[in-house]
Amino acid sequence: NAGVMQNPRHLVRRRGQEARLRCSPMKGHSHVYWYRQLPEEGLKFMVYLQKENIIDESGMPKERFSAEFPKEGPSILRIQQVVRGDSAAYFCASSPYRSDRGPLREKLFFGSGTQLSVL
Amino acid sequence: QKEVEQDPGPLSVPEGAIVSLNCTYSNSAFQYFMWYRQYSRKGPELLMYTYSSGNKEDGRFTAQVDKSSKYISLFIRDSQPSDSATYLCAMSTNDYKLSFGAGTTVTVRA
């Protein structure tokens, strides 16, 4: 049973380029969450998505950042015109969902992350 | 003031010792409390999950939550070198957003 798969593991971009981070949730999971981890700081919530639907993007910067989770394929976190301050580890997590309880937060599974470095 | 405070350590203990980790928080609405373990260059892995106040034990791990003091703890008994990792506390209100501490780095010396 494959876990949450993220790629690439490492991504190097120059300032002004675009970064695309991909996340495939665990099999059977329909909810995806993106978190960002800056050095010396805890993980910060960015966005919560279902298939074809953004549930909550309140943690996303208003400019340059976007996320999607299409009907087919992985979830994508896209950062346009990257700046040095975007350098961080980006983690994706997924969880199953129950209609009577909602997302099962105690069953949140994280991927190994994408380390983004902006030169 | 950060919403979740966690001493970054580092913490170094001999094999077999008890590891004691803790976090404090400011949001009294938090009801769900978790501890994650994160090995270098890996994603966090859920260790313990507690709802509201009280204790929970799972093997060598014990989690405690004191909502009146806004304080949570994780104890690791009979620590092993394989327990060397960064431990993250996390908590949430009745929704899906987790608020994480910055993590405590633990080294268990053989």
mmCIF file with all atom_site columns, C-alpha atoms in Angstrom:
data_model
loop_
_atom_site.group_PDB
_atom_site.id
_atom_site.type_symbol
_atom_site.label_atom_id
_atom_site.label_alt_id
_atom_site.label_comp_id
_atom_site.label_asym_id
_atom_site.label_entity_id
_atom_site.label_seq_id
_atom_site.pdbx_PDB_ins_code
_atom_site.Cartn_x
_atom_site.Cartn_y
_atom_site.Cartn_z
_atom_site.occupancy
_atom_site.B_iso_or_equiv
_atom_site.pdbx_formal_charge
_atom_site.auth_seq_id
_atom_site.auth_comp_id
_atom_site.auth_asym_id
_atom_site.auth_atom_id
_atom_site.pdbx_PDB_model_num
ATOM 1   C CA . ASN A 1 1   ? 0.000   0.000  0.000   1.00 0.00 ? 1   ASN A CA 1
ATOM 2   C CA . ALA A 1 2   ? 1.865   3.026  -1.273  1.00 0.00 ? 2   ALA A CA 1
ATOM 3   C CA . GLY A 1 3   ? 1.896   6.068  0.959   1.00 0.00 ? 3   GLY A CA 1
ATOM 4   C CA . VAL A 1 4   ? 1.506   9.679  -0.043  1.00 0.00 ? 4   VAL A CA 1
ATOM 5   C CA . MET A 1 5   ? 3.801   10.287 -2.983  1.00 0.00 ? 5   MET A CA 1
ATOM 6   C CA . GLN A 1 6   ? 5.362   13.661 -3.611  1.00 0.00 ? 6   GLN A CA 1
ATOM 7   C CA . ASN A 1 7   ? 7.624   14.688 -6.440  1.00 0.00 ? 7   ASN A CA 1
ATOM 8   C CA . PRO A 1 8   ? 10.074  15.966 -7.070  1.00 0.00 ? 8   PRO A CA 1
ATOM 9   C CA . ARG A 1 9   ? 11.943  15.467 -3.790  1.00 0.00 ? 9   ARG A CA 1
ATOM 10  C CA . HIS A 1 10  ? 14.167  18.410 -4.538  1.00 0.00 ? 10  HIS A CA 1
ATOM 11  C CA . LEU A 1 11  ? 13.418  21.332 -6.828  1.00 0.00 ? 11  LEU A CA 1
ATOM 12  C CA . VAL A 1 12  ? 15.788  24.159 -7.639  1.00 0.00 ? 12  VAL A CA 1
ATOM 13  C CA . ARG A 1 13  ? 14.471  27.280 -9.306  1.00 0.00 ? 13  ARG A CA 1
ATOM 14  C CA . ARG A 1 14  ? 15.864  30.698 -10.074 1.00 0.00 ? 14  ARG A CA 1
ATOM 15  C CA . ARG A 1 15  ? 14.017  33.789 -8.967  1.00 0.00 ? 15  ARG A CA 1
ATOM 16  C CA . GLY A 1 16  ? 11.125  34.529 -11.303 1.00 0.00 ? 16  GLY A CA 1
ATOM 17  C CA . GLN A 1 17  ? 10.637  30.950 -12.488 1.00 0.00 ? 17  GLN A CA 1
ATOM 18  C CA . GLU A 1 18  ? 7.640   28.756 -11.774 1.00 0.00 ? 18  GLU A CA 1
ATOM 19  C CA . ALA A 1 19  ? 7.614   25.812 -9.385  1.00 0.00 ? 19  ALA A CA 1
ATOM 20  C CA . ARG A 1 20  ? 5.175   22.904 -9.682  1.00 0.00 ? 20  ARG A CA 1
ATOM 21  C CA . LEU A 1 21  ? 4.927   20.439 -6.828  1.00 0.00 ? 21  LEU A CA 1
ATOM 22  C CA . ARG A 1 22  ? 2.940   17.242 -7.200  1.00 0.00 ? 22  ARG A CA 1
ATOM 23  C CA . CYS A 1 23  ? 1.188   15.061 -4.660  1.00 0.00 ? 23  CYS A CA 1
ATOM 24  C CA . SER A 1 24  ? -0.578  11.748 -5.106  1.00 0.00 ? 24  SER A CA 1
ATOM 25  C CA . PRO A 1 25  ? -2.641  10.853 -2.028  1.00 0.00 ? 25  PRO A CA 1
ATOM 26  C CA . MET A 1 26  ? -2.871  7.420  -0.521  1.00 0.00 ? 26  MET A CA 1
ATOM 27  C CA . LYS A 1 27  ? -5.178  5.034  -2.293  1.00 0.00 ? 27  LYS A CA 1
ATOM 28  C CA . GLY A 1 28  ? -8.743  5.613  -1.200  1.00 0.00 ? 28  GLY A CA 1
ATOM 29  C CA . HIS A 1 29  ? -8.050  9.079  0.209   1.00 0.00 ? 29  HIS A CA 1
ATOM 30  C CA . SER A 1 30  ? -10.005 11.901 -1.350  1.00 0.00 ? 30  SER A CA 1
ATOM 31  C CA . HIS A 1 31  ? -8.757  14.823 0.724   1.00 0.00 ? 31  HIS A CA 1
ATOM 32  C CA . VAL A 1 32  ? -5.428  16.528 0.332   1.00 0.00 ? 32  VAL A CA 1
ATOM 33  C CA . TYR A 1 33  ? -3.717  19.141 2.490   1.00 0.00 ? 33  TYR A CA 1
ATOM 34  C CA . TRP A 1 34  ? -0.623  21.182 1.752   1.00 0.00 ? 34  TRP A CA 1
ATOM 35  C CA . TYR A 1 35  ? 1.675   22.454 4.489   1.00 0.00 ? 35  TYR A CA 1
ATOM 36  C CA . ARG A 1 36  ? 4.857   24.500 4.322   1.00 0.00 ? 36  ARG A CA 1
ATOM 37  C CA . GLN A 1 37  ? 7.775   24.112 6.715   1.00 0.00 ? 37  GLN A CA 1
ATOM 38  C CA . LEU A 1 38  ? 10.208  26.976 7.026   1.00 0.00 ? 38  LEU A CA 1
ATOM 39  C CA . PRO A 1 39  ? 13.526  26.545 8.875   1.00 0.00 ? 39  PRO A CA 1
ATOM 40  C CA . GLU A 1 40  ? 13.097  26.760 12.669  1.00 0.00 ? 40  GLU A CA 1
ATOM 41  C CA . GLU A 1 41  ? 9.320   27.008 12.295  1.00 0.00 ? 41  GLU A CA 1
ATOM 42  C CA . GLY A 1 42  ? 6.494   24.556 12.551  1.00 0.00 ? 42  GLY A CA 1
ATOM 43  C CA . LEU A 1 43  ? 4.493   23.339 9.623   1.00 0.00 ? 43  LEU A CA 1
ATOM 44  C CA . LYS A 1 44  ? 1.981   25.920 8.457   1.00 0.00 ? 44  LYS A CA 1
ATOM 45  C CA . PHE A 1 45  ? -1.314  25.001 6.860   1.00 0.00 ? 45  PHE A CA 1
ATOM 46  C CA . MET A 1 46  ? -1.714  26.273 3.311   1.00 0.00 ? 46  MET A CA 1
ATOM 47  C CA . VAL A 1 47  ? -4.692  24.690 1.565   1.00 0.00 ? 47  VAL A CA 1
ATOM 48  C CA . TYR A 1 48  ? -7.230  21.880 1.806   1.00 0.00 ? 48  TYR A CA 1
ATOM 49  C CA . LEU A 1 49  ? -8.647  20.301 -1.337  1.00 0.00 ? 49  LEU A CA 1
ATOM 50  C CA . GLN A 1 50  ? -11.049 17.643 -2.416  1.00 0.00 ? 50  GLN A CA 1
ATOM 51  C CA . LYS A 1 51  ? -11.233 16.337 -5.946  1.00 0.00 ? 51  LYS A CA 1
ATOM 52  C CA . GLU A 1 52  ? -12.040 19.307 -8.219  1.00 0.00 ? 52  GLU A CA 1
ATOM 53  C CA . ASN A 1 53  ? -12.773 21.518 -5.228  1.00 0.00 ? 53  ASN A CA 1
ATOM 54  C CA . ILE A 1 54  ? -10.805 23.874 -3.002  1.00 0.00 ? 54  ILE A CA 1
ATOM 55  C CA . ILE A 1 55  ? -12.271 23.651 0.494   1.00 0.00 ? 55  ILE A CA 1
ATOM 56  C CA . ASP A 1 56  ? -10.054 26.150 2.275   1.00 0.00 ? 56  ASP A CA 1
ATOM 57  C CA . GLU A 1 57  ? -7.124  28.151 0.963   1.00 0.00 ? 57  GLU A CA 1
ATOM 58  C CA . SER A 1 58  ? -6.893  30.552 3.878   1.00 0.00 ? 58  SER A CA 1
ATOM 59  C CA . GLY A 1 59  ? -3.248  29.657 4.502   1.00 0.00 ? 59  GLY A CA 1
ATOM 60  C CA . MET A 1 60  ? -2.129  30.375 0.964   1.00 0.00 ? 60  MET A CA 1
ATOM 61  C CA . PRO A 1 61  ? -0.390  33.641 0.134   1.00 0.00 ? 61  PRO A CA 1
ATOM 62  C CA . LYS A 1 62  ? -2.761  35.771 -1.928  1.00 0.00 ? 62  LYS A CA 1
ATOM 63  C CA . GLU A 1 63  ? -0.314  36.273 -4.760  1.00 0.00 ? 63  GLU A CA 1
ATOM 64  C CA . ARG A 1 64  ? 1.590   33.760 -6.905  1.00 0.00 ? 64  ARG A CA 1
ATOM 65  C CA . PHE A 1 65  ? 0.372   30.589 -5.157  1.00 0.00 ? 65  PHE A CA 1
ATOM 66  C CA . SER A 1 66  ? -2.360  28.300 -6.434  1.00 0.00 ? 66  SER A CA 1
ATOM 67  C CA . ALA A 1 67  ? -3.421  24.695 -5.890  1.00 0.00 ? 67  ALA A CA 1
ATOM 68  C CA . GLU A 1 68  ? -5.614  22.195 -7.657  1.00 0.00 ? 68  GLU A CA 1
ATOM 69  C CA . PHE A 1 69  ? -6.731  18.605 -7.281  1.00 0.00 ? 69  PHE A CA 1
ATOM 70  C CA . PRO A 1 70  ? -8.200  17.500 -10.597 1.00 0.00 ? 70  PRO A CA 1
ATOM 71  C CA . LYS A 1 71  ? -10.563 14.605 -11.114 1.00 0.00 ? 71  LYS A CA 1
ATOM 72  C CA . GLU A 1 72  ? -7.725  12.610 -12.597 1.00 0.00 ? 72  GLU A CA 1
ATOM 73  C CA . GLY A 1 73  ? -4.103  12.886 -11.567 1.00 0.00 ? 73  GLY A CA 1
ATOM 74  C CA . PRO A 1 74  ? -2.195  14.326 -8.655  1.00 0.00 ? 74  PRO A CA 1
ATOM 75  C CA . SER A 1 75  ? -2.757  17.469 -6.680  1.00 0.00 ? 75  SER A CA 1
ATOM 76  C CA . ILE A 1 76  ? -0.555  20.335 -7.864  1.00 0.00 ? 76  ILE A CA 1
ATOM 77  C CA . LEU A 1 77  ? 0.810   23.226 -5.836  1.00 0.00 ? 77  LEU A CA 1
ATOM 78  C CA . ARG A 1 78  ? 1.966   25.946 -8.197  1.00 0.00 ? 78  ARG A CA 1
ATOM 79  C CA . ILE A 1 79  ? 4.171   28.875 -7.277  1.00 0.00 ? 79  ILE A CA 1
ATOM 80  C CA . GLN A 1 80  ? 4.647   31.520 -9.931  1.00 0.00 ? 80  GLN A CA 1
ATOM 81  C CA . GLN A 1 81  ? 7.568   33.940 -10.069 1.00 0.00 ? 81  GLN A CA 1
ATOM 82  C CA . VAL A 1 82  ? 9.335   32.347 -7.137  1.00 0.00 ? 82  VAL A CA 1
ATOM 83  C CA . VAL A 1 83  ? 11.333  34.466 -4.702  1.00 0.00 ? 83  VAL A CA 1
ATOM 84  C CA . ARG A 1 84  ? 14.011  33.416 -2.210  1.00 0.00 ? 84  ARG A CA 1
ATOM 85  C CA . GLY A 1 85  ? 11.501  33.542 0.637   1.00 0.00 ? 85  GLY A CA 1
ATOM 86  C CA . ASP A 1 86  ? 9.607   30.656 -0.995  1.00 0.00 ? 86  ASP A CA 1
ATOM 87  C CA . SER A 1 87  ? 12.497  28.321 -0.204  1.00 0.00 ? 87  SER A CA 1
ATOM 88  C CA . ALA A 1 88  ? 11.060  25.744 2.180   1.00 0.00 ? 88  ALA A CA 1
ATOM 89  C CA . ALA A 1 89  ? 9.940   22.150 2.506   1.00 0.00 ? 89  ALA A CA 1
ATOM 90  C CA . TYR A 1 90  ? 6.430   21.638 1.166   1.00 0.00 ? 90  TYR A CA 1
ATOM 91  C CA . PHE A 1 91  ? 4.520   18.689 2.558   1.00 0.00 ? 91  PHE A CA 1
ATOM 92  C CA . CYS A 1 92  ? 1.351   17.131 1.302   1.00 0.00 ? 92  CYS A CA 1
ATOM 93  C CA . ALA A 1 93  ? -0.924  15.015 3.453   1.00 0.00 ? 93  ALA A CA 1
ATOM 94  C CA . SER A 1 94  ? -4.028  13.028 2.739   1.00 0.00 ? 94  SER A CA 1
ATOM 95  C CA . SER A 1 95  ? -6.819  11.589 4.814   1.00 0.00 ? 95  SER A CA 1
ATOM 96  C CA . PRO A 1 96  ? -9.873  9.429  4.330   1.00 0.00 ? 96  PRO A CA 1
ATOM 97  C CA . TYR A 1 97  ? -13.286 10.995 4.738   1.00 0.00 ? 97  TYR A CA 1
ATOM 98  C CA . ARG A 1 98  ? -16.379 9.738  6.487   1.00 0.00 ? 98  ARG A CA 1
ATOM 99  C CA . SER A 1 99  ? -19.746 11.295 5.817   1.00 0.00 ? 99  SER A CA 1
ATOM 100 C CA . ASP A 1 100 ? -20.661 11.175 9.513   1.00 0.00 ? 100 ASP A CA 1
ATOM 101 C CA . ARG A 1 101 ? -17.378 12.631 10.780  1.00 0.00 ? 101 ARG A CA 1
ATOM 102 C CA . GLY A 1 102 ? -15.740 14.524 7.976   1.00 0.00 ? 102 GLY A CA 1
ATOM 103 C CA . PRO A 1 103 ? -12.005 14.251 7.357   1.00 0.00 ? 103 PRO A CA 1
ATOM 104 C CA . LEU A 1 104 ? -10.371 11.920 9.834   1.00 0.00 ? 104 LEU A CA 1
ATOM 105 C CA . ARG A 1 105 ? -7.621  14.171 11.145  1.00 0.00 ? 105 ARG A CA 1
ATOM 106 C CA . GLU A 1 106 ? -6.231  11.405 13.326  1.00 0.00 ? 106 GLU A CA 1
ATOM 107 C CA . LYS A 1 107 ? -5.474  9.582  10.114  1.00 0.00 ? 107 LYS A CA 1
ATOM 108 C CA . LEU A 1 108 ? -3.514  12.297 8.387   1.00 0.00 ? 108 LEU A CA 1
ATOM 109 C CA . PHE A 1 109 ? -0.672  10.770 6.384   1.00 0.00 ? 109 PHE A CA 1
ATOM 110 C CA . PHE A 1 110 ? 2.184   12.937 5.189   1.00 0.00 ? 110 PHE A CA 1
ATOM 111 C CA . GLY A 1 111 ? 4.440   12.520 2.187   1.00 0.00 ? 111 GLY A CA 1
ATOM 112 C CA . SER A 1 112 ? 8.208   12.959 2.354   1.00 0.00 ? 112 SER A CA 1
ATOM 113 C CA . GLY A 1 113 ? 7.963   16.513 1.054   1.00 0.00 ? 113 GLY A CA 1
ATOM 114 C CA . THR A 1 114 ? 9.485   18.582 -1.714  1.00 0.00 ? 114 THR A CA 1
ATOM 115 C CA . GLN A 1 115 ? 12.429  20.754 -0.769  1.00 0.00 ? 115 GLN A CA 1
ATOM 116 C CA . LEU A 1 116 ? 12.225  23.904 -2.865  1.00 0.00 ? 116 LEU A CA 1
ATOM 117 C CA . SER A 1 117 ? 15.370  25.987 -3.183  1.00 0.00 ? 117 SER A CA 1
ATOM 118 C CA . VAL A 1 118 ? 15.214  29.341 -4.922  1.00 0.00 ? 118 VAL A CA 1
ATOM 119 C CA . LEU A 1 119 ? 18.532  30.721 -6.127  1.00 0.00 ? 119 LEU A CA 1
ATOM 120 C CA . GLN B 2 1   ? 3.222   35.126 20.804  1.00 0.00 ? 1   GLN B CA 1
ATOM 121 C CA . LYS B 2 2   ? 3.117   31.908 18.797  1.00 0.00 ? 2   LYS B CA 1
ATOM 122 C CA . GLU B 2 3   ? -0.055  29.883 18.962  1.00 0.00 ? 3   GLU B CA 1
ATOM 123 C CA . VAL B 2 4   ? 1.930   26.749 19.851  1.00 0.00 ? 4   VAL B CA 1
ATOM 124 C CA . GLU B 2 5   ? 5.232   26.912 21.727  1.00 0.00 ? 5   GLU B CA 1
ATOM 125 C CA . GLN B 2 6   ? 7.676   24.025 21.750  1.00 0.00 ? 6   GLN B CA 1
ATOM 126 C CA . ASP B 2 7   ? 11.239  24.008 23.050  1.00 0.00 ? 7   ASP B CA 1
ATOM 127 C CA . PRO B 2 8   ? 13.451  23.142 20.056  1.00 0.00 ? 8   PRO B CA 1
ATOM 128 C CA . GLY B 2 9   ? 16.070  21.443 22.217  1.00 0.00 ? 9   GLY B CA 1
ATOM 129 C CA . PRO B 2 10  ? 18.197  19.685 21.202  1.00 0.00 ? 10  PRO B CA 1
ATOM 130 C CA . LEU B 2 11  ? 17.647  16.974 23.777  1.00 0.00 ? 11  LEU B CA 1
ATOM 131 C CA . SER B 2 12  ? 20.243  14.234 24.234  1.00 0.00 ? 12  SER B CA 1
ATOM 132 C CA . VAL B 2 13  ? 19.617  11.227 26.495  1.00 0.00 ? 13  VAL B CA 1
ATOM 133 C CA . PRO B 2 14  ? 21.289  7.847  27.063  1.00 0.00 ? 14  PRO B CA 1
ATOM 134 C CA . GLU B 2 15  ? 19.624  4.710  25.797  1.00 0.00 ? 15  GLU B CA 1
ATOM 135 C CA . GLY B 2 16  ? 16.985  3.464  28.223  1.00 0.00 ? 16  GLY B CA 1
ATOM 136 C CA . ALA B 2 17  ? 16.216  6.895  29.670  1.00 0.00 ? 17  ALA B CA 1
ATOM 137 C CA . ILE B 2 18  ? 12.791  8.508  29.712  1.00 0.00 ? 18  ILE B CA 1
ATOM 138 C CA . VAL B 2 19  ? 12.336  11.266 27.171  1.00 0.00 ? 19  VAL B CA 1
ATOM 139 C CA . SER B 2 20  ? 10.007  14.073 28.232  1.00 0.00 ? 20  SER B CA 1
ATOM 140 C CA . LEU B 2 21  ? 8.648   16.505 25.663  1.00 0.00 ? 21  LEU B CA 1
ATOM 141 C CA . ASN B 2 22  ? 6.076   19.236 26.035  1.00 0.00 ? 22  ASN B CA 1
ATOM 142 C CA . CYS B 2 23  ? 4.208   22.053 24.324  1.00 0.00 ? 23  CYS B CA 1
ATOM 143 C CA . THR B 2 24  ? 2.146   24.972 25.511  1.00 0.00 ? 24  THR B CA 1
ATOM 144 C CA . TYR B 2 25  ? -0.547  26.706 23.552  1.00 0.00 ? 25  TYR B CA 1
ATOM 145 C CA . SER B 2 26  ? -2.678  29.805 23.723  1.00 0.00 ? 26  SER B CA 1
ATOM 146 C CA . ASN B 2 27  ? -5.879  28.879 21.868  1.00 0.00 ? 27  ASN B CA 1
ATOM 147 C CA . SER B 2 28  ? -8.340  27.464 24.374  1.00 0.00 ? 28  SER B CA 1
ATOM 148 C CA . ALA B 2 29  ? -10.496 26.194 21.489  1.00 0.00 ? 29  ALA B CA 1
ATOM 149 C CA . PHE B 2 30  ? -8.047  23.417 20.654  1.00 0.00 ? 30  PHE B CA 1
ATOM 150 C CA . GLN B 2 31  ? -9.597  20.030 21.305  1.00 0.00 ? 31  GLN B CA 1
ATOM 151 C CA . TYR B 2 32  ? -7.494  17.588 19.304  1.00 0.00 ? 32  TYR B CA 1
ATOM 152 C CA . PHE B 2 33  ? -3.885  17.024 20.272  1.00 0.00 ? 33  PHE B CA 1
ATOM 153 C CA . MET B 2 34  ? -1.305  15.044 18.367  1.00 0.00 ? 34  MET B CA 1
ATOM 154 C CA . TRP B 2 35  ? 2.337   14.113 18.438  1.00 0.00 ? 35  TRP B CA 1
ATOM 155 C CA . TYR B 2 36  ? 4.252   13.450 15.253  1.00 0.00 ? 36  TYR B CA 1
ATOM 156 C CA . ARG B 2 37  ? 7.711   12.009 14.739  1.00 0.00 ? 37  ARG B CA 1
ATOM 157 C CA . GLN B 2 38  ? 9.788   13.285 11.853  1.00 0.00 ? 38  GLN B CA 1
ATOM 158 C CA . TYR B 2 39  ? 13.002  11.661 10.726  1.00 0.00 ? 39  TYR B CA 1
ATOM 159 C CA . SER B 2 40  ? 15.479  13.686 8.730   1.00 0.00 ? 40  SER B CA 1
ATOM 160 C CA . ARG B 2 41  ? 14.268  14.417 5.198   1.00 0.00 ? 41  ARG B CA 1
ATOM 161 C CA . LYS B 2 42  ? 10.997  12.583 5.814   1.00 0.00 ? 42  LYS B CA 1
ATOM 162 C CA . GLY B 2 43  ? 7.424   13.638 6.396   1.00 0.00 ? 43  GLY B CA 1
ATOM 163 C CA . PRO B 2 44  ? 5.835   13.681 9.870   1.00 0.00 ? 44  PRO B CA 1
ATOM 164 C CA . GLU B 2 45  ? 4.433   10.388 11.094  1.00 0.00 ? 45  GLU B CA 1
ATOM 165 C CA . LEU B 2 46  ? 1.547   10.344 13.557  1.00 0.00 ? 46  LEU B CA 1
ATOM 166 C CA . LEU B 2 47  ? 2.509   8.835  16.926  1.00 0.00 ? 47  LEU B CA 1
ATOM 167 C CA . MET B 2 48  ? -0.256  9.758  19.320  1.00 0.00 ? 48  MET B CA 1
ATOM 168 C CA . TYR B 2 49  ? -3.692  11.307 19.039  1.00 0.00 ? 49  TYR B CA 1
ATOM 169 C CA . THR B 2 50  ? -5.739  12.568 21.972  1.00 0.00 ? 50  THR B CA 1
ATOM 170 C CA . TYR B 2 51  ? -9.084  14.236 22.184  1.00 0.00 ? 51  TYR B CA 1
ATOM 171 C CA . SER B 2 52  ? -9.605  16.731 25.020  1.00 0.00 ? 52  SER B CA 1
ATOM 172 C CA . SER B 2 53  ? -7.854  16.293 28.373  1.00 0.00 ? 53  SER B CA 1
ATOM 173 C CA . GLY B 2 54  ? -6.417  13.127 29.833  1.00 0.00 ? 54  GLY B CA 1
ATOM 174 C CA . ASN B 2 55  ? -3.748  10.510 29.303  1.00 0.00 ? 55  ASN B CA 1
ATOM 175 C CA . LYS B 2 56  ? -3.219  8.019  26.535  1.00 0.00 ? 56  LYS B CA 1
ATOM 176 C CA . GLU B 2 57  ? -0.704  5.215  26.465  1.00 0.00 ? 57  GLU B CA 1
ATOM 177 C CA . ASP B 2 58  ? 0.554   3.228  23.493  1.00 0.00 ? 58  ASP B CA 1
ATOM 178 C CA . GLY B 2 59  ? 3.457   0.901  24.147  1.00 0.00 ? 59  GLY B CA 1
ATOM 179 C CA . ARG B 2 60  ? 6.429   2.980  25.265  1.00 0.00 ? 60  ARG B CA 1
ATOM 180 C CA . PHE B 2 61  ? 4.635   6.251  24.517  1.00 0.00 ? 61  PHE B CA 1
ATOM 181 C CA . THR B 2 62  ? 2.380   8.218  26.858  1.00 0.00 ? 62  THR B CA 1
ATOM 182 C CA . ALA B 2 63  ? 0.625   11.425 25.889  1.00 0.00 ? 63  ALA B CA 1
ATOM 183 C CA . GLN B 2 64  ? -0.876  13.786 28.441  1.00 0.00 ? 64  GLN B CA 1
ATOM 184 C CA . VAL B 2 65  ? -3.145  16.758 27.884  1.00 0.00 ? 65  VAL B CA 1
ATOM 185 C CA . ASP B 2 66  ? -3.933  19.369 30.531  1.00 0.00 ? 66  ASP B CA 1
ATOM 186 C CA . LYS B 2 67  ? -6.373  21.796 28.975  1.00 0.00 ? 67  LYS B CA 1
ATOM 187 C CA . SER B 2 68  ? -6.666  23.886 32.132  1.00 0.00 ? 68  SER B CA 1
ATOM 188 C CA . SER B 2 69  ? -2.962  24.697 31.883  1.00 0.00 ? 69  SER B CA 1
ATOM 189 C CA . LYS B 2 70  ? -2.870  24.613 28.066  1.00 0.00 ? 70  LYS B CA 1
ATOM 190 C CA . TYR B 2 71  ? -0.020  22.128 28.289  1.00 0.00 ? 71  TYR B CA 1
ATOM 191 C CA . ILE B 2 72  ? 0.603   18.812 26.568  1.00 0.00 ? 72  ILE B CA 1
ATOM 192 C CA . SER B 2 73  ? 3.349   16.250 27.094  1.00 0.00 ? 73  SER B CA 1
ATOM 193 C CA . LEU B 2 74  ? 4.799   13.180 25.463  1.00 0.00 ? 74  LEU B CA 1
ATOM 194 C CA . PHE B 2 75  ? 6.854   10.640 27.399  1.00 0.00 ? 75  PHE B CA 1
ATOM 195 C CA . ILE B 2 76  ? 8.969   7.945  25.777  1.00 0.00 ? 76  ILE B CA 1
ATOM 196 C CA . ARG B 2 77  ? 10.002  5.143  28.114  1.00 0.00 ? 77  ARG B CA 1
ATOM 197 C CA . ASP B 2 78  ? 13.015  2.892  27.591  1.00 0.00 ? 78  ASP B CA 1
ATOM 198 C CA . SER B 2 79  ? 14.245  5.121  24.795  1.00 0.00 ? 79  SER B CA 1
ATOM 199 C CA . GLN B 2 80  ? 16.127  3.539  21.889  1.00 0.00 ? 80  GLN B CA 1
ATOM 200 C CA . PRO B 2 81  ? 18.578  5.012  19.366  1.00 0.00 ? 81  PRO B CA 1
ATOM 201 C CA . SER B 2 82  ? 15.848  4.498  16.761  1.00 0.00 ? 82  SER B CA 1
ATOM 202 C CA . ASP B 2 83  ? 13.770  7.077  18.665  1.00 0.00 ? 83  ASP B CA 1
ATOM 203 C CA . SER B 2 84  ? 16.251  9.771  17.598  1.00 0.00 ? 84  SER B CA 1
ATOM 204 C CA . ALA B 2 85  ? 14.160  12.170 15.540  1.00 0.00 ? 85  ALA B CA 1
ATOM 205 C CA . THR B 2 86  ? 12.356  15.492 15.696  1.00 0.00 ? 86  THR B CA 1
ATOM 206 C CA . TYR B 2 87  ? 9.090   15.370 17.599  1.00 0.00 ? 87  TYR B CA 1
ATOM 207 C CA . LEU B 2 88  ? 6.319   17.755 16.636  1.00 0.00 ? 88  LEU B CA 1
ATOM 208 C CA . CYS B 2 89  ? 3.265   18.574 18.674  1.00 0.00 ? 89  CYS B CA 1
ATOM 209 C CA . ALA B 2 90  ? 0.148   19.559 16.757  1.00 0.00 ? 90  ALA B CA 1
ATOM 210 C CA . MET B 2 91  ? -3.340  20.558 17.707  1.00 0.00 ? 91  MET B CA 1
ATOM 211 C CA . SER B 2 92  ? -6.596  21.656 16.147  1.00 0.00 ? 92  SER B CA 1
ATOM 212 C CA . THR B 2 93  ? -10.051 22.948 16.896  1.00 0.00 ? 93  THR B CA 1
ATOM 213 C CA . ASN B 2 94  ? -13.034 21.083 15.540  1.00 0.00 ? 94  ASN B CA 1
ATOM 214 C CA . ASP B 2 95  ? -11.784 21.352 11.959  1.00 0.00 ? 95  ASP B CA 1
ATOM 215 C CA . TYR B 2 96  ? -8.990  20.130 9.727   1.00 0.00 ? 96  TYR B CA 1
ATOM 216 C CA . LYS B 2 97  ? -6.263  22.733 10.226  1.00 0.00 ? 97  LYS B CA 1
ATOM 217 C CA . LEU B 2 98  ? -3.402  21.604 12.387  1.00 0.00 ? 98  LEU B CA 1
ATOM 218 C CA . SER B 2 99  ? -1.263  24.099 14.273  1.00 0.00 ? 99  SER B CA 1
ATOM 219 C CA . PHE B 2 100 ? 2.210   22.689 14.780  1.00 0.00 ? 100 PHE B CA 1
ATOM 220 C CA . GLY B 2 101 ? 4.982   23.412 17.227  1.00 0.00 ? 101 GLY B CA 1
ATOM 221 C CA . ALA B 2 102 ? 8.443   24.004 15.772  1.00 0.00 ? 102 ALA B CA 1
ATOM 222 C CA . GLY B 2 103 ? 9.630   20.570 16.892  1.00 0.00 ? 103 GLY B CA 1
ATOM 223 C CA . THR B 2 104 ? 12.111  19.203 19.451  1.00 0.00 ? 104 THR B CA 1
ATOM 224 C CA . THR B 2 105 ? 15.154  17.347 18.182  1.00 0.00 ? 105 THR B CA 1
ATOM 225 C CA . VAL B 2 106 ? 15.926  14.259 20.271  1.00 0.00 ? 106 VAL B CA 1
ATOM 226 C CA . THR B 2 107 ? 19.069  12.135 20.184  1.00 0.00 ? 107 THR B CA 1
ATOM 227 C CA . VAL B 2 108 ? 19.227  8.844  22.077  1.00 0.00 ? 108 VAL B CA 1
ATOM 228 C CA . ARG B 2 109 ? 22.827  7.817  22.641  1.00 0.00 ? 109 ARG B CA 1
ATOM 229 C CA . ALA B 2 110 ? 23.690  4.122  22.494  1.00 0.00 ? 110 ALA B CA 1
#
